[in-house]
Short mmCIF file of C-alpha atoms and ligand atoms in Angstrom, two decimals:
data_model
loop_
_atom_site.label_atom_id
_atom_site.label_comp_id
_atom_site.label_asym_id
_atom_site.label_seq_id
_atom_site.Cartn_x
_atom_site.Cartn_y
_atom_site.Cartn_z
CA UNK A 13 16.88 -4.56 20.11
CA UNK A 14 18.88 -2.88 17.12
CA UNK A 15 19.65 -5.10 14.41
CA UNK A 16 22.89 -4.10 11.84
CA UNK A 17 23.82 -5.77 8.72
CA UNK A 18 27.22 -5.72 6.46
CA UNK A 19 27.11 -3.64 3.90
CA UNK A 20 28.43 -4.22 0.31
CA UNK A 21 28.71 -1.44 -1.77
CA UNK A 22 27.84 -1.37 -5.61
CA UNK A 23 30.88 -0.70 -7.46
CA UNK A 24 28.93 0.56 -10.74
CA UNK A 25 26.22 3.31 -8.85
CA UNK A 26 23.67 4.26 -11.13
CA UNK A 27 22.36 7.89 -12.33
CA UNK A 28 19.64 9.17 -10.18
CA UNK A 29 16.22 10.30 -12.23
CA UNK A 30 15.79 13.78 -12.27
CA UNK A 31 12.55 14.05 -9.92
CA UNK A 32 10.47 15.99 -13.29
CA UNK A 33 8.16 13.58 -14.45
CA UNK A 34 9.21 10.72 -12.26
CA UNK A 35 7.13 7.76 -13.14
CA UNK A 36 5.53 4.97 -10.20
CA UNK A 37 8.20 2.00 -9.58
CA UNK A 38 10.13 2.28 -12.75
CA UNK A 39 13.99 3.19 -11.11
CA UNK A 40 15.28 1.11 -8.49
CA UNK A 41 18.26 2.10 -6.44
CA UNK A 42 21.91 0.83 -6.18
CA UNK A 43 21.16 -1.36 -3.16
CA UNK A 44 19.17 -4.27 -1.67
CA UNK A 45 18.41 -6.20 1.28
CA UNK A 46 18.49 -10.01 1.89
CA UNK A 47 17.82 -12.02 3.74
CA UNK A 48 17.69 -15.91 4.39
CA UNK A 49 15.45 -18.07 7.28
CA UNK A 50 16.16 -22.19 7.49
CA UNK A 51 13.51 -23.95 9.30
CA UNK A 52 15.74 -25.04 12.82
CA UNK A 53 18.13 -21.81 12.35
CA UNK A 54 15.22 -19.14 11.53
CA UNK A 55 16.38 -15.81 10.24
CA UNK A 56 19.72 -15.65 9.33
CA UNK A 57 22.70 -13.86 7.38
CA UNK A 58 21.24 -10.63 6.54
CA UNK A 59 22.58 -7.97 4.30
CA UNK A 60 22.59 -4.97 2.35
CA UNK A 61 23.80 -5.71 -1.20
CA UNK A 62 23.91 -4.59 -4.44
CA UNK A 63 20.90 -4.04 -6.26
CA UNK A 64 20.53 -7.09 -8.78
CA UNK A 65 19.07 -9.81 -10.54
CA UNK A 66 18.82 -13.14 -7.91
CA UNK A 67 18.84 -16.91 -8.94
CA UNK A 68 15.64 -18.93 -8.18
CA UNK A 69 15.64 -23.07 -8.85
CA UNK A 70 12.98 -23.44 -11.39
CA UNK A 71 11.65 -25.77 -8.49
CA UNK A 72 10.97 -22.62 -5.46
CA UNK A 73 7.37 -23.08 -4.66
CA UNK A 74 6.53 -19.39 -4.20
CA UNK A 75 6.59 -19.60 -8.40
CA UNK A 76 4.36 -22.80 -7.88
CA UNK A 77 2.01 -22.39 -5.29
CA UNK A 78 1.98 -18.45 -4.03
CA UNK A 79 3.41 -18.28 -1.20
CA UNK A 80 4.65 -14.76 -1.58
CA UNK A 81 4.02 -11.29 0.82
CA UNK A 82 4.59 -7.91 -0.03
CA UNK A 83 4.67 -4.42 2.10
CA UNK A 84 4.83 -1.01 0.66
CA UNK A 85 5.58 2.37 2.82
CA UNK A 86 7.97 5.61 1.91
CA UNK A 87 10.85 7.15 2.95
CA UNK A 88 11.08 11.14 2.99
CA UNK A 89 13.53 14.07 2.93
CA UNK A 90 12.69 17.05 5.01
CA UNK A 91 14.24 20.57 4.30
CA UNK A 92 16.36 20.18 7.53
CA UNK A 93 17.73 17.15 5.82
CA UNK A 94 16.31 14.75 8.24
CA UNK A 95 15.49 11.12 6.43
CA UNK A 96 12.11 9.70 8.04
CA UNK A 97 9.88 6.92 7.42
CA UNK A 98 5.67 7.22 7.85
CA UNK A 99 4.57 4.99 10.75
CA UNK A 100 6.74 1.75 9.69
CA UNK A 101 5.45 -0.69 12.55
CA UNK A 102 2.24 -0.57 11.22
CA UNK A 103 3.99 -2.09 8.51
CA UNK A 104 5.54 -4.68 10.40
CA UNK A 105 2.83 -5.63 12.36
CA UNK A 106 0.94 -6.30 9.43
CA UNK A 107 3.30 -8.20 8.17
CA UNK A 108 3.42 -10.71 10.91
CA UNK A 109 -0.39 -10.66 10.11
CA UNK A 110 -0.25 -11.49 6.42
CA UNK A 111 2.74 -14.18 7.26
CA UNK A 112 0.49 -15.62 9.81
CA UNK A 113 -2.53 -15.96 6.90
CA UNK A 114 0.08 -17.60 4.51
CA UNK A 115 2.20 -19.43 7.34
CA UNK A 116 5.25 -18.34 6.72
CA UNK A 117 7.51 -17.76 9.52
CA UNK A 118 7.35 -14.65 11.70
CA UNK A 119 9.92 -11.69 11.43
CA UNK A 120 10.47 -9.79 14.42
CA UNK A 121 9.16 -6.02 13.96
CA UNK A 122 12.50 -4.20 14.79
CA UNK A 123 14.29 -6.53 12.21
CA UNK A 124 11.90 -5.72 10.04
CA UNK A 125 12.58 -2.23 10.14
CA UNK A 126 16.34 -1.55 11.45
CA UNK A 127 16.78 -3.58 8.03
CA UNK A 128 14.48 -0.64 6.10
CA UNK A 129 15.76 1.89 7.90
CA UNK A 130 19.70 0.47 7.12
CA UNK A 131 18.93 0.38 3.39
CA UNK A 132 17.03 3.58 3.06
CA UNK A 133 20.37 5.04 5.07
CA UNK A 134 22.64 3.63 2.38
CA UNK A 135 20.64 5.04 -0.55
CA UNK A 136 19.02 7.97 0.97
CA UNK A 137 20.89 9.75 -1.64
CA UNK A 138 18.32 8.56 -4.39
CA UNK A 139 15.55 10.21 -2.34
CA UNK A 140 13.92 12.59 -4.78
CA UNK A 141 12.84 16.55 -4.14
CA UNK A 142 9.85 17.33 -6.15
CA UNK A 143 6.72 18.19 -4.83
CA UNK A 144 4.79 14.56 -4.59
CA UNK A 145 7.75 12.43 -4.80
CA UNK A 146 9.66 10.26 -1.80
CA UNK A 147 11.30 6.88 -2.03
CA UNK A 148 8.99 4.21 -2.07
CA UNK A 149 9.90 0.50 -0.08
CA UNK A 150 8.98 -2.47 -0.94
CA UNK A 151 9.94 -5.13 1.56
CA UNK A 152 8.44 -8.80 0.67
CA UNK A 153 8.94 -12.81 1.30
CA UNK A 154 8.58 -15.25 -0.58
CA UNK A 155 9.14 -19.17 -0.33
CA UNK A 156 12.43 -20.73 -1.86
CA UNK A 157 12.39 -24.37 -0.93
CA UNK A 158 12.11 -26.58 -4.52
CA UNK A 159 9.87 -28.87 -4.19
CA UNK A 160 6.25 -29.30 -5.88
CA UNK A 161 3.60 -30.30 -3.57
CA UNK A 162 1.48 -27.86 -1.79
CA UNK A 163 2.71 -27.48 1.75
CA UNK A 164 4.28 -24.46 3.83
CA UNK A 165 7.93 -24.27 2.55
CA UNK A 166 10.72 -24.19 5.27
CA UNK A 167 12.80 -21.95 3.27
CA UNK A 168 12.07 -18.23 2.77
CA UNK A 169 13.84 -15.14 1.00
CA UNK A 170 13.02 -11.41 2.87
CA UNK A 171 13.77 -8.36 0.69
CA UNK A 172 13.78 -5.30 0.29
CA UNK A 173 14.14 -2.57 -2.99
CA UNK A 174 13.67 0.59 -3.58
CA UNK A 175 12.15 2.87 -5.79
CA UNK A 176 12.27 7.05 -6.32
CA UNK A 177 8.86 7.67 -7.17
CA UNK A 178 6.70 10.80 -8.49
CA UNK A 179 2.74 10.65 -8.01
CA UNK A 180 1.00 6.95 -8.35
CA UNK A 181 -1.89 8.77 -10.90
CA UNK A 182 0.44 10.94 -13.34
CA UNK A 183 -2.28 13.39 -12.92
CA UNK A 184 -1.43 14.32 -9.42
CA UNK A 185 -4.45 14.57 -7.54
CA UNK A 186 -6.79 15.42 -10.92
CA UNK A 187 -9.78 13.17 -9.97
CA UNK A 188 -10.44 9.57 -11.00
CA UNK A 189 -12.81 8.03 -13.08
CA UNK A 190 -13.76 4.25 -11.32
CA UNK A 191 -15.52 1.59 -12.51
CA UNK A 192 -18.04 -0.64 -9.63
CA UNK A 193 -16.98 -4.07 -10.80
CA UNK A 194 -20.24 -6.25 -10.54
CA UNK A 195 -19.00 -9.44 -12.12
CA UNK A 196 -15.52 -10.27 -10.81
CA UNK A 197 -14.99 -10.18 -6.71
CA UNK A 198 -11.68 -9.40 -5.21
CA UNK A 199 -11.69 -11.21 -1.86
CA UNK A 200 -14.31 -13.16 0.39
CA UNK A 201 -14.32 -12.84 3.95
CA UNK A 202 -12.20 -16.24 5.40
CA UNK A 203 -9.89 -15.60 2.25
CA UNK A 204 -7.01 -13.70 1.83
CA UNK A 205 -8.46 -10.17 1.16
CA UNK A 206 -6.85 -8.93 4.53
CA UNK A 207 -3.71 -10.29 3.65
CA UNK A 208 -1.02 -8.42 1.44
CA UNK A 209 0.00 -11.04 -0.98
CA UNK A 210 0.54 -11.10 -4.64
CA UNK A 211 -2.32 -13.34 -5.50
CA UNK A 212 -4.82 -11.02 -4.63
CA UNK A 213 -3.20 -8.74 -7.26
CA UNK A 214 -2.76 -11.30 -10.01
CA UNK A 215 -6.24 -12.11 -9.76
CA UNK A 216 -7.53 -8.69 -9.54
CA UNK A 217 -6.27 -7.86 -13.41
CA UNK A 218 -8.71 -9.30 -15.62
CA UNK A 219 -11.68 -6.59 -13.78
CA UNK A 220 -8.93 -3.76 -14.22
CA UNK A 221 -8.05 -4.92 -17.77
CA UNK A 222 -12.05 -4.83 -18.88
CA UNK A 223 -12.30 -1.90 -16.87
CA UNK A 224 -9.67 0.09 -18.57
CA UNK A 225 -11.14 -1.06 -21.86
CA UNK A 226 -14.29 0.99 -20.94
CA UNK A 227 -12.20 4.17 -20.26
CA UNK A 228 -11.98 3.28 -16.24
CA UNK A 229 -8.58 3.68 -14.23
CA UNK A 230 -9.42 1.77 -11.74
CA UNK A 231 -12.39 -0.62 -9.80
CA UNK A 232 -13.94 -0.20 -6.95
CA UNK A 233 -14.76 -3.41 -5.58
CA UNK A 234 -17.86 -5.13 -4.01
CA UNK A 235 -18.43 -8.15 -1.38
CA UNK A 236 -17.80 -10.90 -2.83
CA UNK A 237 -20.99 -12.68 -1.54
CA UNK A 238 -23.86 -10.47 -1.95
CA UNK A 239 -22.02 -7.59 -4.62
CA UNK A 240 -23.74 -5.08 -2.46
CA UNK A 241 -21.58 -3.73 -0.30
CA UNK A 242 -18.38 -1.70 -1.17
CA UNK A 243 -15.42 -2.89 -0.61
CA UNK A 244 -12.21 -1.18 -1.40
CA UNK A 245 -10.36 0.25 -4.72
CA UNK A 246 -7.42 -1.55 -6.33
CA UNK A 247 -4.63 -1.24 -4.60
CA UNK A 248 -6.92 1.97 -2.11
CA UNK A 249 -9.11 1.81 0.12
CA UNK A 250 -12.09 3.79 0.09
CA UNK A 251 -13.66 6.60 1.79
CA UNK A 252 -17.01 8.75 1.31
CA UNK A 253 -18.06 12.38 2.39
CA UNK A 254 -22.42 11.39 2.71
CA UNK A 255 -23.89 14.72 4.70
CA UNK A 256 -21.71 15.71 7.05
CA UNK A 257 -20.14 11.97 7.65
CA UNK A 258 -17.14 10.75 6.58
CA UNK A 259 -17.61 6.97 5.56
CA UNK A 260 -15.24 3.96 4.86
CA UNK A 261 -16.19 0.56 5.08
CA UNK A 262 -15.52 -1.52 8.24
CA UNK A 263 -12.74 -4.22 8.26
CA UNK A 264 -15.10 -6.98 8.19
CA UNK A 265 -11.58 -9.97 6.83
CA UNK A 266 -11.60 -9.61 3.60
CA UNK A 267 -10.31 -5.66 3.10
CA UNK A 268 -6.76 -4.97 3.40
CA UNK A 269 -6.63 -2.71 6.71
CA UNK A 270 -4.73 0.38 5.28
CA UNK A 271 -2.31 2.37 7.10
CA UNK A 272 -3.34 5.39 5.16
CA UNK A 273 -6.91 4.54 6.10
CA UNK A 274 -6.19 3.97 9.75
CA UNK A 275 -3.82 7.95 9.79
CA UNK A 276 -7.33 9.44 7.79
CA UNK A 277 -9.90 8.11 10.29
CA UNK A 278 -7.62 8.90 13.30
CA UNK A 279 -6.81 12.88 11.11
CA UNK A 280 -10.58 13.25 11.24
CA UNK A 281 -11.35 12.04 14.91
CA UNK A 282 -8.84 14.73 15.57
CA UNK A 283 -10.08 17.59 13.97
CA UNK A 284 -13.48 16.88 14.95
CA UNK A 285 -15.26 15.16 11.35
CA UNK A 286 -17.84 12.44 12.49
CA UNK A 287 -16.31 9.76 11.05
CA UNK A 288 -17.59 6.22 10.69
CA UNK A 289 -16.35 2.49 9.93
CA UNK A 290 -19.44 0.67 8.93
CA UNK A 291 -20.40 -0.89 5.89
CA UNK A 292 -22.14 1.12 3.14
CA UNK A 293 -23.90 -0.83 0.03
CA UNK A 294 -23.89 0.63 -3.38
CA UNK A 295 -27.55 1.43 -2.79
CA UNK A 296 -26.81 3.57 -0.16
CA UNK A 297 -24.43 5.68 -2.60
CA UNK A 298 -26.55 6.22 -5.51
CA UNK A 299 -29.89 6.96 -3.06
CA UNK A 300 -27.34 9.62 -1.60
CA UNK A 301 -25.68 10.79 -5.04
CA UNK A 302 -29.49 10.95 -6.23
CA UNK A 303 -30.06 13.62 -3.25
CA UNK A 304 -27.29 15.31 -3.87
CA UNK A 305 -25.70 14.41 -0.47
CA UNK A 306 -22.41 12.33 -2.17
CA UNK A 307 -20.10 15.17 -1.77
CA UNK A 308 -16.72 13.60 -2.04
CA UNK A 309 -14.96 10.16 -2.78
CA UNK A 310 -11.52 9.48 -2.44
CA UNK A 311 -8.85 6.45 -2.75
CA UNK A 312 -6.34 5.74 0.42
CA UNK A 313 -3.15 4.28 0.15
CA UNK A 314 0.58 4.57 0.79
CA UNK A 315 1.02 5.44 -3.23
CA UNK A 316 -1.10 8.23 -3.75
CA UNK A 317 -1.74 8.65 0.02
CA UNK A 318 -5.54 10.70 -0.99
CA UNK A 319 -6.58 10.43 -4.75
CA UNK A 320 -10.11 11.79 -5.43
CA UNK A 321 -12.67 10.27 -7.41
CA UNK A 322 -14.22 12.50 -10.08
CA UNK A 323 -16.90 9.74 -11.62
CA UNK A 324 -18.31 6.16 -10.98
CA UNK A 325 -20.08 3.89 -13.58
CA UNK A 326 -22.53 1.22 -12.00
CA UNK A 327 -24.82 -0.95 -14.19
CA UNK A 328 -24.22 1.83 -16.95
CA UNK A 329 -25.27 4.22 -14.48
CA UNK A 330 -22.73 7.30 -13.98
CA UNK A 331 -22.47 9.04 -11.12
CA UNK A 332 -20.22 12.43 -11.62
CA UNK A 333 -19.01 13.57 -8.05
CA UNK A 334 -18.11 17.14 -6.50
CA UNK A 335 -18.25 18.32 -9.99
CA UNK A 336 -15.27 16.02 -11.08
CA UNK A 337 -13.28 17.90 -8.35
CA UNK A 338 -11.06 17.43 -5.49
CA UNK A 339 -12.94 17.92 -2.62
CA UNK A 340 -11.99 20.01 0.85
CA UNK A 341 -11.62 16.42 3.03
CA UNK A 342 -9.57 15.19 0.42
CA UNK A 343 -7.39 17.94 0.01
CA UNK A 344 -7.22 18.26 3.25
CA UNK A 345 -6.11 14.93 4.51
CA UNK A 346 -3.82 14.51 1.46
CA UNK A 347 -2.24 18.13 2.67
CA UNK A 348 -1.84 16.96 6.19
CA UNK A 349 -0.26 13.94 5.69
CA UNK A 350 1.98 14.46 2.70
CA UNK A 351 2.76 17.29 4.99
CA UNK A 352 3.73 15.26 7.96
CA UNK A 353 5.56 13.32 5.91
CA UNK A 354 7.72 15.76 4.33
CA UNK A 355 8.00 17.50 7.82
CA UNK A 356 6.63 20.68 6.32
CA UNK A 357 3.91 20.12 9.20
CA UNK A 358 4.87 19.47 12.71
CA UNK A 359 3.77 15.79 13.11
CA UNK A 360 1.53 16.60 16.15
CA UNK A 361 0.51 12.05 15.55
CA UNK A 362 3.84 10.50 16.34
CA UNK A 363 3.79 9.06 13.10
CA UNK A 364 7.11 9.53 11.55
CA UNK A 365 10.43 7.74 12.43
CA UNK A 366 13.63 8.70 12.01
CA UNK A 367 16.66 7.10 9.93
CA UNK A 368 19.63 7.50 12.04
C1 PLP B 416 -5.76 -3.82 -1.77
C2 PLP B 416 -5.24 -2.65 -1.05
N1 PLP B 416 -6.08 -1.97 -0.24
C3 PLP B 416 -5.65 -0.88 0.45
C4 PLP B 416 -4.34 -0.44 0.35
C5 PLP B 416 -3.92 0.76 1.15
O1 PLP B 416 -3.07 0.39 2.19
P1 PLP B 416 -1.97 1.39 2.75
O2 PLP B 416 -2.70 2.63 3.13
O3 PLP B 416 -1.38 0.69 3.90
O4 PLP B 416 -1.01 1.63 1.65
C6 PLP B 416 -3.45 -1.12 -0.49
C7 PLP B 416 -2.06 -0.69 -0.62
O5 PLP B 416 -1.20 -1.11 0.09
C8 PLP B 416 -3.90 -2.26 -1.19
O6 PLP B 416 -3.07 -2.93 -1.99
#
């Protein structure tokens, strides 16, 4: 089914950033989406906007209690002038997935993105050019009901904004240094680790806020049971080059599944890497970086799609990898898929949909 909302257009557009030196989620565009859902009427009465401040009672228990989910994909330009997106059901599925975790109320997947695709149409004009740039979405939900008292809310807000955006890392792909949190854990398996919501996030910034401190852009994080086994990065997920085997950890319910993580492992199935999903302790990395057989690390995820990582500190213990370069899988996957995405490479996946 197609789904099409009114449109009301913003009187007072505003100037477009020039694409040099575009920052990550600074400028948002002259438009939003809304969208209500009444428990006995469900989703209802949604609509394209202009892009603006909202009003809140004091009393909505998302503020209160977290109930709150938030998606993240990109929109794209190609040279023929066709506007796609990068494999948006993933997003919507998990959506349905985080909802599910958090019990709010299921949206159907081709709402979900007819109402993307409908916004991105109205602003595609604030799509930017430069090399590592596209229009980043942010669709999320969060409860509105006021009341305090913790129970699922039965009313619920679905946006969605938009944001031009250069590179996440305003070096490009110049090579990270991470920090391998040992004190702080991100997520427990039975938690909400899998889950996209903002609580994960607000409780992840102490660990980024010592680790920037020591010099560190970012953590990579460990189970939270046994702080052995690696995790993810951030707001990444994270992959390994050990030998000849390209390594991420397996989804084992408390790592958010990436979509740039899922396109990477199915990239190197395809051309032919042996690629595994298993988990891999912090143990295992140094015994390899002490043979020499770490050759690359690199972050997944929607914002940088590949960033590499140049250095690790464990336990004081520093690690320097591929020379504090980007390695050949790296650039490779990050070529491939910003490629695909930009439609300067045929997308020989199926991953790209158009805006029409
Ligand atoms: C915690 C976390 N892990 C991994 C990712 C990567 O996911 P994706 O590739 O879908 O952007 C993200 C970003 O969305 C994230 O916030």
């Amino acid at each position: 089914m197609k789904y099409e909302f009114p449109v009301t257009l913003n009187p007072n557009p505003g100037k477009k950033p020039s694409s040099e030196g575009l920052r990550f989620g600074t400028v948002f565009t002259d438009h939003m989406f809304t969208m209500d859902y009444d428990e006995g009427i469900g989703w209802h009465d949604g609509k394209i906007v202009p892009y603006g401040p909202i009003s809140l009672d004091p009393a909505a228990c998302c503020l209160h209690y977290g109930q709150e989910m938030f998606e993240g994909l990109k929109a794209y330009k190609t040279e023929s002038g066709r506007v796609q997106l990068f494999r948006p059901y993933m997003n919507a599925k998990r959506t349905n997935r985080t909802n599910d975790r958090l019990c709010i109320p299921e949206i159907d997947e081709d709402l979900f993105v007819d109402a993307i695709k409908a916004l991105v149409k109205v602003d595609q004009d604030w799509i930017p050019k430069g090399e590592g740039t596209a229009l980043y979405i942010r669709p999320f939900i969060f409860a509105t009901e006021p009341f305090l008292g913790v129970r699922q809310s039965k009313q619920y807000k679905f946006m969605v904004i938009l944001s031009p955006v250069g590179p996440y890392f305003v070096n490009g792909l110049a090579p990270t240094k991470m920090y391998v949190e040992d004190v702080y854990v991100r997520a427990v398996k039975g938690g909400t680790g899998e889950a996209k919501c903002a609580g994960n996030y607000g409780g992840s910034l102490k660990a980024q806020e010592i680790a920037h401190q020591k010099g560190y852009e970012q953590i990579l994080w460990l189970d939270g049971i046994h702080q052995k086994y690696i995790e993810e990065i951030g707001a990444a997920n994270a992959f390994f080059v050990i030998g000849d085997e390209v390594v991420t950890s397996e989804l084992n319910g408390s790592i958010l599944p990436g979509i740039t993580r899922d396109s990477i492992i199915a990239l190197c199935k395809y051309k032919g890497y042996k690629v595994s999903e298993r988990k891999i302790s912090i143990d295992e990395l140094e015994d390899a970086y002490k043979k020499g057989e770490l050759r690359e690390m690199f972050a997944s995820g929607t914002a940088a799609i590949v960033s590499p990582v140049g250095e690790l500190l464990y336990k004081g213990d520093v690690m320097v990898i591929n020379n504090n370069e980007i390695g050949p899988v790296a650039k490779e996957m990050y070529d491939t898929i910003y490629g695909i995405q930009t439609g300067k490479i045929e997308d020989f996946m199926g991953w790209t949909e158009p805006v029409e």
